[in-house]
């Protein structure tokens, strides 16, 4: 699993930072990509990457401010011309369905694939045998959500070397043993699959927050996450300004990371008032509170270990 930042700026596009969009690449786990927010020109950003829009399976919208949704109609329409035929689901707060429906209707855009739009309030918004996605309301000027993506624990790997050493050669029996079954061999031995399977592999946890002030739900969603993506629109010295505009500072994002016991913090949604020369200082502000802090930039990719 990898996180690819397609846009890391706040409010309006800038020369060095496009507006918000993040791709969660799960090409090994489920051969798909999940997108979180889709700001203006997201599909242009995708052109500079190896991402294929037809691989996008789900799009999760944090809130309905323009810098998080203005790229959505264009991307949905273009996907039809890029061999995108599989179903795509868009999740978001109340209003996202009307926005998409009107945009596609007025522009007479006809999709060549099934589009599902799911509006939600809070709680579990998606679950299957691999992942659970939970959402909670943050503290912003309009309803803004944070997402917690939890990969379910996977069964441990089969110890093939141990099986061979015990004279058990590869075959259909390996599948039964991996599932923990007890089987009888041709020589009469009865063996338990659990004796040949390693411990369960702990699933990863990724938390991606929409725009927010410092708040309790941000901390709850981030608890023990492997990666926390938290907005840091303002520098530490502008805490009052951040509060007035319903945003967070670098220090506040780092405080959430520290309190929630996360492994890595990625700062994003950086105001264009901070030029490239200011970015190292923004990281230092976060590192004083939470040492393992990074500042995201467009096209930065991190592997979730």
Coordinates of C-alpha atoms in Angstrom, one line a residue:
X1 CA 0.0 0.0 0.0
X2 CA 1.3 3.4 -1.0
X3 CA 0.0 7.0 -0.6
X4 CA 0.5 9.3 -3.6
X5 CA -0.1 13.0 -3.0
X6 CA -1.6 14.5 -6.1
X7 CA -2.4 17.9 -4.6
X8 CA -1.2 19.3 -1.3
X9 CA -2.2 23.0 -1.3
X10 CA -5.1 24.9 0.4
X11 CA -7.8 26.9 -1.1
X12 CA -6.6 27.7 -4.7
X13 CA -4.1 26.1 -7.0
X14 CA -0.6 27.4 -6.8
X15 CA 2.5 27.0 -9.0
X16 CA 4.1 24.4 -6.6
X17 CA 1.0 22.9 -5.0
X18 CA -2.3 21.9 -6.6
X19 CA -5.4 21.6 -4.5
X20 CA -6.2 18.5 -2.5
X21 CA -6.3 15.0 -3.7
X22 CA -4.6 11.8 -2.4
X23 CA -4.4 8.4 -4.0
X24 CA -4.2 5.3 -1.9
X25 CA -2.6 2.6 -4.1
X26 CA -3.7 -0.9 -3.3
X27 CA -2.6 -2.6 -6.5
X28 CA -1.3 -5.7 -4.7
X29 CA -4.1 -5.9 -2.2
X30 CA -7.1 -5.5 -4.5
X31 CA -5.6 -4.2 -7.9
X32 CA -7.4 -0.9 -7.4
X33 CA -6.9 2.7 -6.3
X34 CA -8.9 4.7 -3.8
X35 CA -9.0 8.5 -4.2
X36 CA -9.5 10.9 -1.3
X37 CA -10.8 14.2 -2.5
X38 CA -10.6 15.5 -6.0
X39 CA -9.7 19.1 -6.3
X40 CA -9.5 21.1 -9.5
X41 CA -7.2 19.6 -12.1
X42 CA -6.7 16.3 -10.3
X43 CA -6.9 14.5 -13.6
X44 CA -4.1 16.7 -14.9
X45 CA -2.0 15.7 -11.9
X46 CA -2.7 12.1 -12.7
X47 CA -1.2 12.5 -16.1
X48 CA 2.2 13.1 -14.5
X49 CA 2.0 9.7 -12.7
X50 CA 1.5 6.0 -13.5
X51 CA -2.0 6.0 -12.2
X52 CA -4.8 4.7 -14.4
X53 CA -8.2 6.3 -13.9
X54 CA -9.8 3.0 -14.8
X55 CA -8.2 1.5 -11.7
X56 CA -10.0 4.0 -9.4
X57 CA -12.6 1.9 -7.5
X58 CA -13.7 4.4 -4.9
X59 CA -13.5 8.1 -4.2
X60 CA -14.0 9.4 -0.7
X61 CA -14.9 13.1 -0.4
X62 CA -14.1 14.8 3.0
X63 CA -16.3 17.9 2.4
X64 CA -17.9 20.0 -0.2
X65 CA -15.6 23.0 -0.4
X66 CA -14.5 23.7 -4.0
X67 CA -10.8 22.9 -3.5
X68 CA -11.8 19.3 -2.7
X69 CA -14.4 18.6 -5.3
X70 CA -14.1 20.8 -8.4
X71 CA -12.1 18.2 -10.2
X72 CA -14.6 15.4 -9.7
X73 CA -17.0 15.9 -12.7
X74 CA -14.1 16.1 -15.1
X75 CA -12.5 12.9 -13.8
X76 CA -15.7 11.0 -13.8
X77 CA -16.4 12.0 -17.4
X78 CA -12.8 11.3 -18.6
X79 CA -12.8 7.8 -17.0
X80 CA -15.3 6.7 -19.6
X81 CA -12.8 7.5 -22.4
X82 CA -9.9 5.7 -20.6
X83 CA -11.2 2.1 -20.6
X84 CA -13.0 2.7 -17.3
X85 CA -15.9 0.2 -17.4
X86 CA -16.0 -1.1 -13.9
X87 CA -18.3 0.3 -11.2
X88 CA -17.0 3.3 -9.3
X89 CA -18.4 4.4 -5.9
X90 CA -18.3 8.0 -4.6
X91 CA -18.7 8.4 -0.8
X92 CA -19.3 11.8 0.7
X93 CA -21.5 14.1 2.9
X94 CA -25.0 15.1 2.1
X95 CA -25.0 17.2 -1.1
X96 CA -22.4 15.3 -3.0
X97 CA -25.0 13.4 -5.0
X98 CA -26.8 16.6 -6.1
X99 CA -23.5 18.1 -7.1
X100 CA -22.5 15.2 -9.3
X101 CA -25.9 14.6 -10.8
X102 CA -26.3 18.3 -11.7
X103 CA -22.8 18.6 -13.1
X104 CA -23.2 15.5 -15.3
X105 CA -26.8 16.4 -16.4
X106 CA -26.1 20.0 -17.4
X107 CA -22.9 19.1 -19.3
X108 CA -24.7 16.1 -20.9
X109 CA -22.0 13.8 -19.7
X110 CA -22.9 10.1 -20.2
X111 CA -20.8 7.7 -18.2
X112 CA -20.0 4.3 -19.7
X113 CA -19.8 2.6 -16.3
X114 CA -22.0 2.2 -13.3
X115 CA -21.6 5.1 -10.8
X116 CA -22.8 4.7 -7.2
X117 CA -23.0 7.7 -4.9
X118 CA -23.4 7.1 -1.2
X119 CA -24.0 9.9 1.2
X120 CA -23.4 9.2 4.9
X121 CA -23.4 10.9 8.3
X122 CA -20.9 9.0 10.5
X123 CA -19.7 5.5 11.3
X124 CA -18.7 2.7 9.0
X125 CA -19.1 3.8 5.4
X126 CA -17.6 0.7 3.8
X127 CA -16.6 -2.8 4.8
X128 CA -15.6 -6.0 3.1
X129 CA -13.4 -9.0 3.9
X130 CA -10.3 -6.9 3.5
X131 CA -11.0 -3.3 4.8
X132 CA -13.1 -1.2 7.0
X133 CA -13.5 2.5 6.4
X134 CA -14.9 4.7 9.2
X135 CA -15.8 8.3 9.1
X136 CA -16.3 10.9 11.8
X137 CA -17.2 14.6 11.7
X138 CA -14.4 17.1 12.3
X139 CA -14.5 20.7 13.2
X140 CA -14.8 22.9 10.1
X141 CA -16.9 25.7 8.6
X142 CA -19.1 23.1 6.9
X143 CA -19.5 19.4 7.5
X144 CA -16.1 17.9 7.1
X145 CA -15.1 14.3 7.6
X146 CA -12.0 12.3 8.5
X147 CA -11.5 8.7 7.3
X148 CA -9.9 5.8 9.1
X149 CA -9.0 3.0 6.7
X150 CA -8.3 -0.3 8.6
X151 CA -6.9 -3.3 6.8
X152 CA -8.1 -6.4 8.4
X153 CA -5.5 -8.8 9.9
X154 CA -4.4 -11.4 7.3
X155 CA -3.7 -15.0 8.0
X156 CA -0.1 -15.9 8.5
X157 CA 2.1 -17.4 5.8
X158 CA 2.4 -21.1 5.3
X159 CA 5.8 -22.5 6.4
X160 CA 6.7 -24.4 3.2
X161 CA 10.2 -25.2 4.4
X162 CA 8.9 -26.9 7.6
X163 CA 6.4 -28.8 5.5
X164 CA 9.1 -30.1 3.2
X165 CA 11.3 -31.0 6.1
X166 CA 8.4 -33.1 7.5
X167 CA 8.0 -34.9 4.2
X168 CA 4.9 -33.1 3.1
X169 CA 5.2 -32.2 -0.6
X170 CA 3.3 -29.4 -2.4
X171 CA -0.2 -30.1 -3.6
X172 CA -3.8 -29.4 -2.8
X173 CA -3.2 -30.2 0.8
X174 CA -1.3 -27.0 1.2
X175 CA -4.4 -24.9 0.8
X176 CA -6.2 -27.0 3.4
X177 CA -3.3 -26.6 5.9
X178 CA -3.1 -22.8 5.2
X179 CA -6.8 -22.5 6.2
X180 CA -6.0 -24.3 9.5
X181 CA -7.7 -27.6 8.7
X182 CA -6.6 -30.9 10.3
X183 CA -5.8 -33.5 7.6
X184 CA -4.7 -37.1 7.4
X185 CA -1.7 -37.9 5.2
X186 CA -1.4 -41.0 3.0
X187 CA 1.1 -42.5 5.5
X188 CA -1.6 -42.2 8.2
X189 CA -0.2 -39.1 10.0
X190 CA -2.7 -36.6 11.2
X191 CA -1.5 -33.0 11.1
X192 CA -2.9 -29.7 12.1
X193 CA -2.6 -26.8 9.7
X194 CA -2.1 -24.3 12.5
X195 CA 1.2 -25.9 13.3
X196 CA 2.5 -24.8 9.9
X197 CA 1.0 -21.3 9.6
X198 CA 2.8 -18.3 11.0
X199 CA 1.1 -15.7 13.2
X200 CA -1.5 -13.4 11.7
X201 CA -0.1 -10.4 9.9
X202 CA -1.4 -7.2 11.4
X203 CA -3.3 -5.0 9.0
X204 CA -2.3 -1.4 8.3
X205 CA -4.2 1.7 9.5
X206 CA -4.3 4.9 7.5
X207 CA -6.1 8.1 8.7
X208 CA -6.8 10.8 6.2
X209 CA -8.5 13.9 7.6
X210 CA -10.4 16.7 5.8
X211 CA -10.1 20.3 6.8
X212 CA -10.4 20.7 10.6
X213 CA -9.5 22.6 13.7
X214 CA -7.7 20.7 16.4
X215 CA -10.5 18.4 17.8
X216 CA -11.2 15.1 19.6
X217 CA -12.5 13.2 16.6
X218 CA -9.3 13.8 14.8
X219 CA -7.4 12.1 17.6
X220 CA -9.9 9.2 17.8
X221 CA -9.7 8.5 14.1
X222 CA -5.9 8.6 14.2
X223 CA -5.4 6.3 17.2
X224 CA -2.5 4.0 16.6
X225 CA -2.5 4.7 12.8
X226 CA 0.6 3.8 10.7
X227 CA 0.1 7.0 8.8
X228 CA -1.8 10.1 9.7
X229 CA -2.5 12.7 7.0
X230 CA -3.4 15.9 8.7
X231 CA -4.0 19.4 7.3
X232 CA -1.5 22.1 8.4
X233 CA -2.8 25.1 6.6
X234 CA -1.0 27.5 9.0
X235 CA 2.3 27.8 10.8
X236 CA 2.5 27.3 14.6
X237 CA 2.6 31.0 15.3
X238 CA -0.8 31.5 13.5
X239 CA -2.9 29.5 15.9
X240 CA -5.6 32.3 16.3
X241 CA -5.8 32.7 12.5
X242 CA -6.2 28.9 12.1
X243 CA -9.0 28.9 14.6
X244 CA -10.8 31.7 12.9
X245 CA -10.7 29.9 9.5
X246 CA -11.5 26.5 11.0
X247 CA -8.1 25.1 10.2
X248 CA -5.0 23.7 12.0
X249 CA -1.4 24.6 12.5
X250 CA 1.7 22.4 12.1
X251 CA 2.0 22.2 15.9
X252 CA -1.7 21.2 16.3
X253 CA -1.3 18.4 13.7
X254 CA 1.8 17.2 15.5
X255 CA 0.0 17.2 18.8
X256 CA -2.8 15.0 17.4
X257 CA -0.1 12.6 16.1
X258 CA 1.6 12.5 19.4
X259 CA -1.6 12.0 21.5
X260 CA -2.9 9.3 19.1
X261 CA 0.3 7.3 19.1
X262 CA 0.7 7.3 15.3
X263 CA 3.8 6.1 13.5
X264 CA 4.2 8.8 10.8
X265 CA 2.6 12.2 10.3
X266 CA 2.2 13.7 6.9
X267 CA 1.4 17.5 6.8
X268 CA -0.7 18.6 3.9
X269 CA -3.1 21.4 2.8
X270 CA -0.4 24.0 3.1
X271 CA -1.4 27.6 2.5
X272 CA 0.2 29.3 -0.6
X273 CA 1.4 32.1 1.8
X274 CA 4.3 29.7 2.6
X275 CA 6.8 29.5 -0.2
X276 CA 9.2 26.7 -0.8
X277 CA 11.8 28.4 1.5
X278 CA 9.3 28.2 4.4
X279 CA 8.5 24.5 4.1
X280 CA 11.6 23.3 6.2
X281 CA 10.5 25.6 9.0
X282 CA 7.0 24.2 8.9
X283 CA 8.4 20.6 9.3
X284 CA 10.6 21.7 12.2
X285 CA 7.6 23.2 14.0
X286 CA 5.9 19.8 13.8
X287 CA 9.1 17.8 14.7
X288 CA 9.4 19.7 18.0
X289 CA 6.2 17.9 19.1
X290 CA 6.3 14.8 17.0
X291 CA 9.7 13.8 15.5
X292 CA 8.5 11.5 12.7
X293 CA 6.8 14.3 10.8
X294 CA 6.9 14.9 7.0
X295 CA 5.6 17.7 4.8
X296 CA 3.9 16.4 1.7
X297 CA 4.5 17.9 -1.7
X298 CA 2.8 17.2 -5.0
X299 CA 3.7 13.7 -6.4
X300 CA 5.3 12.6 -3.1
X301 CA 4.8 8.9 -2.6
X302 CA 5.2 7.0 0.7
X303 CA 5.1 3.3 1.3
X304 CA 2.9 2.3 4.2
X305 CA 5.0 -0.2 6.1

